[in-house]
Short mmCIF file of C-alpha atoms in Angstrom, two decimals:
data_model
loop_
_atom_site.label_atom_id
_atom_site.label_comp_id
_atom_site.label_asym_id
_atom_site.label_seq_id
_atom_site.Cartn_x
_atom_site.Cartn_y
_atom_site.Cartn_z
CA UNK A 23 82.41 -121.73 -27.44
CA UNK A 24 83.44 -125.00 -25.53
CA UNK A 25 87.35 -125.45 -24.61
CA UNK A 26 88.10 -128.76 -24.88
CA UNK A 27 90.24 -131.65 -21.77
CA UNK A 28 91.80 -133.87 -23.30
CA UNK A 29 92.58 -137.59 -21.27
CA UNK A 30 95.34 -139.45 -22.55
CA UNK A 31 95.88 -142.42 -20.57
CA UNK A 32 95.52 -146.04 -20.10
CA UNK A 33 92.49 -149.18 -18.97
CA UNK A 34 91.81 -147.72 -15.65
CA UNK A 35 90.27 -144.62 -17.39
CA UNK A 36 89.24 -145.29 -20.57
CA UNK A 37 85.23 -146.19 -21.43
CA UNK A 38 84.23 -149.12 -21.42
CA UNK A 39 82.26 -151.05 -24.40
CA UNK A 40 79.02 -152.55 -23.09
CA UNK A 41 80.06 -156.04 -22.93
CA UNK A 42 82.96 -154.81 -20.72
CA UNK A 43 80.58 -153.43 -17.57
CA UNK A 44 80.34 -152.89 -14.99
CA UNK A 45 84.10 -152.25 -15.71
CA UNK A 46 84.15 -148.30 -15.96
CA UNK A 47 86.96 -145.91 -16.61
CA UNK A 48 87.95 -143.19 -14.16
CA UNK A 49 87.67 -140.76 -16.48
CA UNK A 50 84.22 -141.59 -17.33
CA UNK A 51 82.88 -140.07 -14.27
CA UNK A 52 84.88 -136.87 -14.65
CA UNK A 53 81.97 -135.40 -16.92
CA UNK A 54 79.93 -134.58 -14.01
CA UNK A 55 82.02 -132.39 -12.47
CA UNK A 56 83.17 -130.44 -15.21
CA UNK A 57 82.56 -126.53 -15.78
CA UNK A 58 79.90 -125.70 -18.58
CA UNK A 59 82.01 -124.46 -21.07
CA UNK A 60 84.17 -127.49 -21.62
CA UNK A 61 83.88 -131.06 -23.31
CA UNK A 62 85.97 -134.24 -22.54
CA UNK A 63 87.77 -136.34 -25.09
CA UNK A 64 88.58 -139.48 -23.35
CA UNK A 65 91.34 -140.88 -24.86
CA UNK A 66 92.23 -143.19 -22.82
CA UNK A 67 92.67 -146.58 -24.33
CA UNK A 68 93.26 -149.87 -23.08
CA UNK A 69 96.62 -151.74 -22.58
CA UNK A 70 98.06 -148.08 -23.45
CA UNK A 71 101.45 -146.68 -22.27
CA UNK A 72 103.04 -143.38 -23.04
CA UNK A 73 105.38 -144.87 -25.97
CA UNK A 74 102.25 -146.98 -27.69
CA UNK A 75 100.53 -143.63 -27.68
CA UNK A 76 103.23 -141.92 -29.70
CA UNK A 77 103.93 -144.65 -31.96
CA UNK A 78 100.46 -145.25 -32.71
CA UNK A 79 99.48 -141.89 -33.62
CA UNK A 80 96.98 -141.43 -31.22
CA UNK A 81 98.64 -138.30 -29.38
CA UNK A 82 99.17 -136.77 -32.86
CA UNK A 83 95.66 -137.34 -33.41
CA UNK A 84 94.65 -135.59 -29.68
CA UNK A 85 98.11 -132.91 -30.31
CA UNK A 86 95.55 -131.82 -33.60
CA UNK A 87 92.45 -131.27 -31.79
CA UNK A 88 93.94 -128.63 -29.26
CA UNK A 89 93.44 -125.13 -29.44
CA UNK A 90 94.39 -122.16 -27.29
CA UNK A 91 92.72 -122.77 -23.58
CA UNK A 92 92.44 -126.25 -23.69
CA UNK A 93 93.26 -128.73 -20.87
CA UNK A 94 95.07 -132.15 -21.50
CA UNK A 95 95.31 -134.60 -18.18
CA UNK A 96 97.81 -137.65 -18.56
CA UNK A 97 98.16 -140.44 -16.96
CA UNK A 98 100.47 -143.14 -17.91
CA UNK A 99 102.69 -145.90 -15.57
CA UNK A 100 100.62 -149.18 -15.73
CA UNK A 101 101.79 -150.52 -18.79
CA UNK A 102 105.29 -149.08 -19.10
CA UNK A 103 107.35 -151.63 -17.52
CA UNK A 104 105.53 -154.92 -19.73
CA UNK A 105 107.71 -156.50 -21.92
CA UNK A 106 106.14 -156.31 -25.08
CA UNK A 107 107.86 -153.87 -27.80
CA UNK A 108 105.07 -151.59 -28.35
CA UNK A 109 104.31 -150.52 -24.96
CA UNK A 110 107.77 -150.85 -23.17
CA UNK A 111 109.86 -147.76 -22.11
CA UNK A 112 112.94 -147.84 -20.08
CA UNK A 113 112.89 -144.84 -17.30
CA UNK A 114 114.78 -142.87 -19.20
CA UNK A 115 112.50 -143.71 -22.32
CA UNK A 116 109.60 -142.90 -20.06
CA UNK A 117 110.85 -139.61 -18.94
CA UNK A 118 111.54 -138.03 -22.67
CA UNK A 119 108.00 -139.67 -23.68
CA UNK A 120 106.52 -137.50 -21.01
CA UNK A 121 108.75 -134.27 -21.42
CA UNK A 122 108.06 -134.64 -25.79
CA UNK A 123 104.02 -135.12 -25.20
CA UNK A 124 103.93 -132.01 -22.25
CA UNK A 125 106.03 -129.71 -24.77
CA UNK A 126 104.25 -130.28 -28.04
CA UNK A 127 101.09 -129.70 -25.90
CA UNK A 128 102.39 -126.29 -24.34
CA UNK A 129 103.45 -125.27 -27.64
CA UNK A 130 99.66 -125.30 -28.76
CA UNK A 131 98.84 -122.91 -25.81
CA UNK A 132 97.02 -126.23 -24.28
CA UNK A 133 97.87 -126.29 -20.21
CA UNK A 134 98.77 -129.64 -18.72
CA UNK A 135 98.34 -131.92 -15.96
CA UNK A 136 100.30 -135.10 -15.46
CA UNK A 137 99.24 -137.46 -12.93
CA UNK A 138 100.67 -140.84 -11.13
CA UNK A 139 98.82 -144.14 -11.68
CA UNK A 140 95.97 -144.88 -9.48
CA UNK A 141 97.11 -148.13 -7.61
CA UNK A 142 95.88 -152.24 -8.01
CA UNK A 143 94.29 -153.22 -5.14
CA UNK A 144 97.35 -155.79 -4.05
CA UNK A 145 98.17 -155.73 -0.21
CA UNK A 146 100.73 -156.72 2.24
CA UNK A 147 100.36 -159.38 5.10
CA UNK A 148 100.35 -156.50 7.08
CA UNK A 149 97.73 -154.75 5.38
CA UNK A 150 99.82 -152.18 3.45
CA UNK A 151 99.18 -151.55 -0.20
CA UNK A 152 102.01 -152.67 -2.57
CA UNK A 153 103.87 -150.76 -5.08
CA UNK A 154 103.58 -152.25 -8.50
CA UNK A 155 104.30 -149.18 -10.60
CA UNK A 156 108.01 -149.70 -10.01
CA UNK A 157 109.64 -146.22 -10.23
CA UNK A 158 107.72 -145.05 -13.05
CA UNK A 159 106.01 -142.75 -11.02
CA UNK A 160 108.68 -140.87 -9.54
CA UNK A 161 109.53 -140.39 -13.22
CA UNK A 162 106.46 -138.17 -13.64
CA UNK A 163 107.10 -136.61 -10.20
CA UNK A 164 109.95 -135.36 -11.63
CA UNK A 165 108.89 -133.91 -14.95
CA UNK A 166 105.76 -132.09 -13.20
CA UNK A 167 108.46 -130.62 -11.12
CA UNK A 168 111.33 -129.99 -13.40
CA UNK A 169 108.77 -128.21 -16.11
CA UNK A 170 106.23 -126.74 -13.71
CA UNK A 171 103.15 -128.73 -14.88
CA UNK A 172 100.49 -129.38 -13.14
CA UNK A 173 100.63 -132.21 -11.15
CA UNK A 174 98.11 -134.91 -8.60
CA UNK A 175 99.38 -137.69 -7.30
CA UNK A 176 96.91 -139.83 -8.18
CA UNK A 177 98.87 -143.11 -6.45
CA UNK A 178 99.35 -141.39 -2.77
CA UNK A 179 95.62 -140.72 -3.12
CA UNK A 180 94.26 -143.83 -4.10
CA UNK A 181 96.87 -145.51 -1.75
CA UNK A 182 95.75 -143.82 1.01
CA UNK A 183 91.78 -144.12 0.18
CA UNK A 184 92.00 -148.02 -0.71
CA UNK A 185 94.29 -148.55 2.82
CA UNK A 186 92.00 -146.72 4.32
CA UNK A 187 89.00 -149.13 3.22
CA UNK A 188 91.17 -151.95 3.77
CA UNK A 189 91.26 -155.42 1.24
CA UNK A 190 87.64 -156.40 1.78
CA UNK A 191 86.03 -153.58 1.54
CA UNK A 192 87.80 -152.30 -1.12
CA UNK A 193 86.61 -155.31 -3.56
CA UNK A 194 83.99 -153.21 -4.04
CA UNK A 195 85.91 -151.23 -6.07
CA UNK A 196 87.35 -152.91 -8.18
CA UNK A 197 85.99 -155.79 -10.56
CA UNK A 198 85.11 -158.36 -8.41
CA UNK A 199 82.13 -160.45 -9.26
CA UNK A 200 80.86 -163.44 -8.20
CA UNK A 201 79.63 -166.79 -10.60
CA UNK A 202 76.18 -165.61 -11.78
CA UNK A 203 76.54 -161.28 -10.95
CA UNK A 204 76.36 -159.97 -13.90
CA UNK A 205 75.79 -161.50 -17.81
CA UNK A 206 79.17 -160.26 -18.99
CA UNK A 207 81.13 -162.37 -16.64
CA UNK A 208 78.87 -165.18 -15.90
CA UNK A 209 82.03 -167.29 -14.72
CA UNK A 210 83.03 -164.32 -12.05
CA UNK A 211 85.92 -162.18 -12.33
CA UNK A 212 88.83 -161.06 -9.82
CA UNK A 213 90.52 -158.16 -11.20
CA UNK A 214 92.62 -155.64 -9.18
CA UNK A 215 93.25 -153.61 -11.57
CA UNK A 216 90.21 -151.94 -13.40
CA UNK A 217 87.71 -149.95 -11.83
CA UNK A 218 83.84 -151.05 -11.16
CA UNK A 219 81.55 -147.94 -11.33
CA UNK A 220 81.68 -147.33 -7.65
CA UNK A 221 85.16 -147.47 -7.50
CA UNK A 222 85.74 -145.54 -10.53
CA UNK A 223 83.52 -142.43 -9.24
CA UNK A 224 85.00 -142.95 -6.25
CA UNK A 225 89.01 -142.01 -7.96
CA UNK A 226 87.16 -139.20 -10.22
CA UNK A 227 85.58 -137.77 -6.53
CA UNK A 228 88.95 -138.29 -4.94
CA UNK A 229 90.49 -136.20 -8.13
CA UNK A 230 88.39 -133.67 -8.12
CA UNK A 231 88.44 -133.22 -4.28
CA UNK A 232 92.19 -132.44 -4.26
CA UNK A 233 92.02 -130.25 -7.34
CA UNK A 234 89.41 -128.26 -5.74
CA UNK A 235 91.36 -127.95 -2.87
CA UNK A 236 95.14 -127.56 -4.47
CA UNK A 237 94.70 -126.66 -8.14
CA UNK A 238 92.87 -123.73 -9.75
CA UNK A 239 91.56 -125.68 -12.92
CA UNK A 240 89.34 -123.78 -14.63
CA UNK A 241 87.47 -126.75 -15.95
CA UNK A 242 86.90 -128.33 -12.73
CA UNK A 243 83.02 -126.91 -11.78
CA UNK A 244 79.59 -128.97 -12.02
CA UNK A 245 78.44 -130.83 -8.81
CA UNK A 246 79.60 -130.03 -5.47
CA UNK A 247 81.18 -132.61 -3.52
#
């Protein structure tokens, strides 16, 4: 019988309709690596935060596909802080999001994993990546910690990957396209935000690296890095 993970998170992992690639989601690539005896439901969903997911009904409708032994990764913080009523929380409104979603999940017997935002690709003069998540990750940082969830950092290591390739080289990464590249974006596209599908392999091999390393997650198996 096949144990389910469950993704809950935002544009940087969710799949991507046709017309949308190369654009891929993170989470998209984590299939591959996956042990044999469980499935991913990616529900990870564009311009989704933590509080649009509740509202929406969305984590209700991933809360009633978990059984005993399933796995739920989330990964909110991109689209907390935006203005707009249905995806705003305040810190505090961000931390109880996080602490209701972990506990209704526990209470199923499903194990979790919260995780940081993976960074934009915005740099300093000086060549440093910048911090655009605010202090919305620290918020997650601290529920991981306070109710002994499992927990990656997913923006130290993306921070440290994408310095480490630098700002041109890490275009290549993200959805950068020239006039003419590709039929979807005929005028070009800059985007430091969402993931092209080397870029978003490279944050699912950068995930599963650390967990392999850090984490004993049963449903991390599949190809060796």
């Amino acid at each position: 019988m096949s144990s389910k993970l469950i993704f809950f998170g935002d544009s940087t992992a969710a799949k991507k309709d046709v017309c949308a690639r190369p654009e891929t989601g993170w989470a998209e690539c984590l299939e591959k690596y996956l042990s044999p005896n469980y499935s991913l439901i990616n529900l990870a969903v564009n311009g989704m935060s933590s509080k649009k997911c509740i509202d929406t009904g969305l984590f209700e409708k991933g809360l009633k596909m978990v059984d005993p032994g399933s796995w739920c990764m989330i990964e909110f913080g991109h689209n907390e802080y935006k203005a707009d009523e249905q995806r705003y929380s305040s810190l505090d409104g961000f931390y109880s999001n996080l602490v209701n979603m972990a506990c209704a999940l526990k209470e199923k017997g499903c194990s979790v994993l919260l995780m940081t935002p993976i960074v934009r690709r915005k740099f300093s003069s000086d060549g440093k990546i910048i911090n655009t998540h605010g202090e919305y990750p620290d918020v997650i940082r601290r529920v991981a910690s306070g109710f002994s969830l499992f927990f990656v950092d997913m923006e130290k290591i993306t921070e440290s990957f994408f310095s480490r390739l630098g700002e041109e080289r890490s275009k290549a990464c993200f959805m950068h396209l020239n006039p003419g590249e590709s039929h979807n974006y005929p005028q070009g596209i800059e985007d430091d935000t969402h993931l092209s599908l080397n870029g978003a392999e490279a944050v699912a091999s950068l995930f599963v690296s650390y967990a392999k390393k850090n984490l004993m997650l049963p449903f991390i198996g599949g190809m060796m890095l």
